[in-house]
Amino acid sequence: MASTHHNHGLEDLNDTQKRVHRILCSAQNPLSAYEVLDKMRAKGAVTPPTVYRSLEKLIEKGLAHRLESLNAYVACKHPHHEHDMAAFAICESCGLVKEFTDPHISERLSHWGDDHAFCTKKVTVEIRGLCETCAK
């Protein structure tokens, strides 16, 4: 299950959102919205808009992230503050995704925004390559 830093947000979720969160937390790799939908259908009818709304709510509460390059979702594994960026290392061979934060990258991107009068709303960094196991 998610680490304790996010447990406070779980109590505000409805049952469907909690199910989606549990599915993301138990997944080994990122899941598309339709993969989440398929897992939910095992326990009753659910529609794509319901899944998308649940995923958006989880993202809004900092409980999940959307990986833009994969069009897939993962449960948040690290505590983030509103101003922190989320970063992901994605293995192109096995699909492993590691979430991390790096204050140096975040600071550099913030400075770039300031220097170019750009108001940054959200920063997600995705690094693609091979994980340690696949690189051997």
CSV table of C-alpha atoms in Angstrom, one decimal:
chain,number,residue,atom,x,y,z
A,1,MET,CA,0.0,0.0,0.0
A,2,ALA,CA,1.1,3.6,-0.2
A,3,SER,CA,3.4,4.9,2.4
A,4,THR,CA,2.0,6.8,5.3
A,5,HIS,CA,2.8,10.3,3.8
A,6,HIS,CA,-0.3,9.9,1.6
A,7,ASN,CA,-2.7,8.2,4.0
A,8,HIS,CA,-4.3,11.4,5.0
A,9,GLY,CA,-5.6,11.9,1.4
A,10,LEU,CA,-7.1,8.5,1.2
A,11,GLU,CA,-9.9,9.2,3.7
A,12,ASP,CA,-11.3,11.9,1.3
A,13,LEU,CA,-11.7,9.5,-1.6
A,14,ASN,CA,-14.8,7.7,-2.6
A,15,ASP,CA,-14.9,3.9,-2.9
A,16,THR,CA,-14.1,3.8,-6.6
A,17,GLN,CA,-11.1,6.2,-6.2
A,18,LYS,CA,-9.8,4.0,-3.4
A,19,ARG,CA,-10.1,0.9,-5.6
A,20,VAL,CA,-8.2,2.7,-8.4
A,21,HIS,CA,-5.5,3.7,-5.9
A,22,ARG,CA,-5.2,0.1,-4.6
A,23,ILE,CA,-4.9,-1.2,-8.2
A,24,LEU,CA,-2.1,1.3,-8.9
A,25,CYS,CA,-0.3,0.5,-5.7
A,26,SER,CA,-0.4,-3.2,-6.4
A,27,ALA,CA,0.8,-2.9,-10.0
A,28,GLN,CA,4.4,-3.9,-10.8
A,29,ASN,CA,4.5,-1.5,-13.8
A,30,PRO,CA,2.6,1.6,-15.0
A,31,LEU,CA,-1.0,1.0,-16.1
A,32,SER,CA,-3.0,2.6,-18.8
A,33,ALA,CA,-6.5,3.8,-17.9
A,34,TYR,CA,-8.0,0.9,-19.8
A,35,GLU,CA,-5.8,-1.6,-17.9
A,36,VAL,CA,-7.1,-0.1,-14.7
A,37,LEU,CA,-10.6,-0.4,-16.1
A,38,ASP,CA,-10.1,-4.1,-17.0
A,39,LYS,CA,-8.9,-4.8,-13.4
A,40,MET,CA,-12.0,-3.0,-12.0
A,41,ARG,CA,-14.4,-4.8,-14.2
A,42,ALA,CA,-13.5,-8.1,-12.4
A,43,LYS,CA,-15.6,-6.8,-9.5
A,44,GLY,CA,-18.5,-5.2,-11.4
A,45,ALA,CA,-19.4,-2.8,-14.1
A,46,VAL,CA,-17.5,0.5,-14.4
A,47,THR,CA,-17.2,2.9,-17.3
A,48,PRO,CA,-14.1,4.7,-18.7
A,49,PRO,CA,-15.2,8.2,-17.6
A,50,THR,CA,-15.4,6.9,-14.0
A,51,VAL,CA,-11.9,5.5,-14.2
A,52,TYR,CA,-10.5,8.7,-15.8
A,53,ARG,CA,-12.2,10.9,-13.1
A,54,SER,CA,-10.8,8.7,-10.4
A,55,LEU,CA,-7.3,8.9,-11.9
A,56,GLU,CA,-7.6,12.7,-12.1
A,57,LYS,CA,-8.6,12.9,-8.5
A,58,LEU,CA,-5.7,10.8,-7.4
A,59,ILE,CA,-3.3,13.0,-9.3
A,60,GLU,CA,-4.9,16.1,-7.9
A,61,LYS,CA,-4.4,14.8,-4.4
A,62,GLY,CA,-0.8,13.8,-5.1
A,63,LEU,CA,-1.5,10.0,-4.8
A,64,ALA,CA,-0.7,9.2,-8.4
A,65,HIS,CA,1.2,10.4,-11.4
A,66,ARG,CA,0.6,10.3,-15.2
A,67,LEU,CA,3.6,9.2,-17.2
A,68,GLU,CA,3.2,11.3,-20.3
A,69,SER,CA,5.4,9.3,-22.6
A,70,LEU,CA,3.7,6.0,-21.7
A,71,ASN,CA,0.2,7.4,-21.4
A,72,ALA,CA,0.0,5.4,-18.1
A,73,TYR,CA,-0.4,5.9,-14.4
A,74,VAL,CA,1.6,5.0,-11.3
A,75,ALA,CA,0.9,5.4,-7.6
A,76,CYS,CA,3.1,8.1,-6.0
A,77,LYS,CA,5.9,6.5,-4.1
A,78,HIS,CA,7.5,9.7,-2.6
A,79,PRO,CA,6.2,12.6,-0.6
A,80,HIS,CA,6.0,15.7,-2.8
A,81,HIS,CA,5.3,19.3,-1.8
A,82,GLU,CA,3.4,21.4,-4.2
A,83,HIS,CA,6.6,23.0,-5.5
A,84,ASP,CA,8.5,19.7,-6.0
A,85,MET,CA,8.9,18.1,-9.3
A,86,ALA,CA,8.3,14.4,-9.9
A,87,ALA,CA,10.9,12.5,-11.9
A,88,PHE,CA,10.8,9.0,-13.3
A,89,ALA,CA,13.5,6.6,-14.7
A,90,ILE,CA,11.7,4.3,-17.1
A,91,CYS,CA,13.3,1.0,-18.3
A,92,GLU,CA,12.6,0.5,-22.0
A,93,SER,CA,13.2,-3.2,-21.7
A,94,CYS,CA,11.3,-4.5,-18.6
A,95,GLY,CA,9.0,-1.5,-18.0
A,96,LEU,CA,10.3,-0.8,-14.5
A,97,VAL,CA,9.6,2.7,-13.3
A,98,LYS,CA,11.5,4.3,-10.4
A,99,GLU,CA,10.2,7.6,-9.0
A,100,PHE,CA,12.7,10.1,-7.5
A,101,THR,CA,13.2,13.7,-6.7
A,102,ASP,CA,16.3,15.7,-7.3
A,103,PRO,CA,16.5,19.2,-5.8
A,104,HIS,CA,19.2,20.3,-8.2
A,105,ILE,CA,17.1,19.6,-11.3
A,106,SER,CA,14.1,21.2,-9.7
A,107,GLU,CA,16.2,24.3,-8.8
A,108,ARG,CA,17.6,24.6,-12.3
A,109,LEU,CA,14.2,24.4,-13.9
A,110,SER,CA,12.8,26.9,-11.5
A,111,HIS,CA,15.7,29.3,-12.3
A,112,TRP,CA,15.1,28.8,-16.1
A,113,GLY,CA,11.4,29.7,-15.6
A,114,ASP,CA,12.3,32.8,-13.6
A,115,ASP,CA,14.9,33.9,-16.2
A,116,HIS,CA,12.5,33.5,-19.1
A,117,ALA,CA,9.4,34.9,-17.3
A,118,PHE,CA,7.7,31.5,-17.6
A,119,CYS,CA,5.2,30.5,-14.9
A,120,THR,CA,5.7,26.8,-14.3
A,121,LYS,CA,2.6,24.9,-13.2
A,122,LYS,CA,3.9,21.4,-13.1
A,123,VAL,CA,7.2,19.6,-13.8
A,124,THR,CA,7.5,16.0,-14.6
A,125,VAL,CA,10.8,14.6,-15.8
A,126,GLU,CA,10.9,11.2,-17.5
A,127,ILE,CA,14.3,9.5,-18.2
A,128,ARG,CA,14.2,6.5,-20.5
A,129,GLY,CA,16.9,3.9,-20.7
A,130,LEU,CA,17.8,0.5,-19.2
A,131,CYS,CA,17.5,-0.4,-15.5
A,132,GLU,CA,20.5,-2.0,-13.8
A,133,THR,CA,19.2,-5.5,-14.4
A,134,CYS,CA,18.4,-5.0,-18.1
A,135,ALA,CA,21.7,-3.2,-18.7
A,136,LYS,CA,23.7,-6.3,-17.7
